[in-house]
Structures are given as C-alpha cells and as structure tokens.
Amino acid sequence: MDTRAYRDTYFMAIADTVATGTDCTFSDVGAVIVRDGAVLATGHLGAPRGVGPCRDGGCPACVAGQPLSLTCVCVHAETNAILDAARNGVRLEGATCYGTHRPCLECLKALTQAGIKRAVYRTARPRDPEYLRAYEAFASAAGVMVEALPPSESVVGSP
C-alpha cells in the first residue's frame, strides 16, 4: 500500500472512531479534518450543544422516526468538524476531510468555504441523478476533489 493510501486508511479509521460518538438515532457518521498528517478537528453527527442528545429526544425528527426530515436539528459530522476548528481558532486551508459518508452538498459547500481541498469518504447514500450532476458540477467548479476510499484500502495495514 502506498503512503497516500495508508494515510487515507489510517485517517478513515479515526473517522470511524469519531462516528461512535454520534448521538443521532439514524446513522453513525464521523469526520476528521487533517493537514500535513496532523488531525486539526473532528466532528460527528448529532444535536447541537445545549439541545440534548438526539437519542434522548433532542431532535424532533428522530423522536418522530423521521430522520433527515425538515425538522431534523442534527448537525452533520463535516460541519461539526468545521465548527470545532472555528471554536479552537484552527485554520483549515488546504486540508483534507475524511468522512465515514460522502458529504452532502451543504457540507461540501461548507468544506469549500473553509478552504478544504479534498474530501475522502467510504459510504455514499443513494442520490438521484440530478442531485449527483449538481454535486459533481459544484465540486469541479470549486476545485474540491471528492474521492471514495477503495474497499481494498479499508483496513489499516503497514505502509
């Protein structure tokens, strides 16, 4: 495994660990933002600070059994990682975001605005073709590389 593939696998394993902190009833999602081999910020899917854990009723959508609906108050993992960096005064320019799931378009816009140039993910939720065309067009125009981690690189090994 080449060095980049090893790093991608290594940081994806960290994103998997971060995902265990998710308090959403729908899905475990984690993200880690890295530059020059150093972790800058992490985030997981969950209710905002002060709202209370999603699993304990913090999110009306999850309480109603309708995750990802318009009443969902959960903050996505990538956005939480960006906000974590902002709270701690960390610049993200030129960084890579590793996420357990492909960032949604809103998160991709936030990653772009934060200066992140690459997003690596393992799982992609099904999307309609129109959404995917808009997504790919935006990523291309914004100069952000969005890459799936190949299944063969899903286990951490030695470089």
XYZ file of N, CA and C in Angstrom, residues 3 15 22 24 32 35 39 44-46 54 73 77 79 82 109 112 118 130 142 145-146 151:
69
model
N 2.039 5.256 0.419
C 1.927 6.124 1.593
C 0.592 6.867 1.643
N -11.901 8.493 11.649
C -13.283 8.946 11.404
C -14.281 7.906 11.908
N -21.546 9.617 17.752
C -22.800 10.106 17.179
C -23.949 9.888 18.149
N -27.172 10.601 17.030
C -28.349 10.506 16.168
C -28.858 9.065 16.162
N -13.044 13.648 10.222
C -11.792 14.148 10.783
C -11.124 15.000 9.707
N -4.354 18.033 8.030
C -3.413 18.712 7.129
C -2.005 18.304 7.523
N -4.100 15.801 12.749
C -5.539 15.998 12.924
C -5.780 17.420 13.424
N -18.896 14.701 14.704
C -19.812 13.584 14.477
C -21.225 14.131 14.281
N -22.091 13.307 13.724
C -23.490 13.670 13.522
C -24.182 13.744 14.872
N -24.882 14.837 15.127
C -25.594 14.924 16.393
C -26.260 16.266 16.614
N -29.642 13.589 20.674
C -30.703 13.165 19.755
C -31.396 11.915 20.289
N -32.707 18.517 13.596
C -31.830 19.576 14.096
C -30.375 19.125 14.186
N -21.616 15.693 10.494
C -20.261 15.471 11.007
C -19.251 16.459 10.427
N -19.738 19.448 9.112
C -19.997 20.791 9.625
C -19.573 20.891 11.084
N -15.857 21.405 11.148
C -15.512 22.786 10.796
C -15.781 23.713 11.980
N -20.329 22.381 0.452
C -20.215 23.840 0.347
C -19.481 24.403 1.564
N -15.805 23.614 1.297
C -15.209 24.507 0.302
C -14.960 25.885 0.901
N -9.898 18.590 -0.347
C -10.105 17.172 -0.666
C -11.024 16.567 0.385
N -30.058 13.851 -10.833
C -29.985 15.316 -10.905
C -29.133 15.872 -9.758
N -15.618 24.248 -7.751
C -14.992 24.703 -6.505
C -13.559 24.205 -6.356
N -11.585 17.977 -4.601
C -11.581 16.567 -5.007
C -12.402 15.776 -3.999
N -13.400 15.045 -4.484
C -14.224 14.189 -3.633
C -13.967 12.762 -4.092
N -12.548 -0.104 -1.416
C -12.759 -1.150 -0.406
C -11.478 -1.880 -0.024
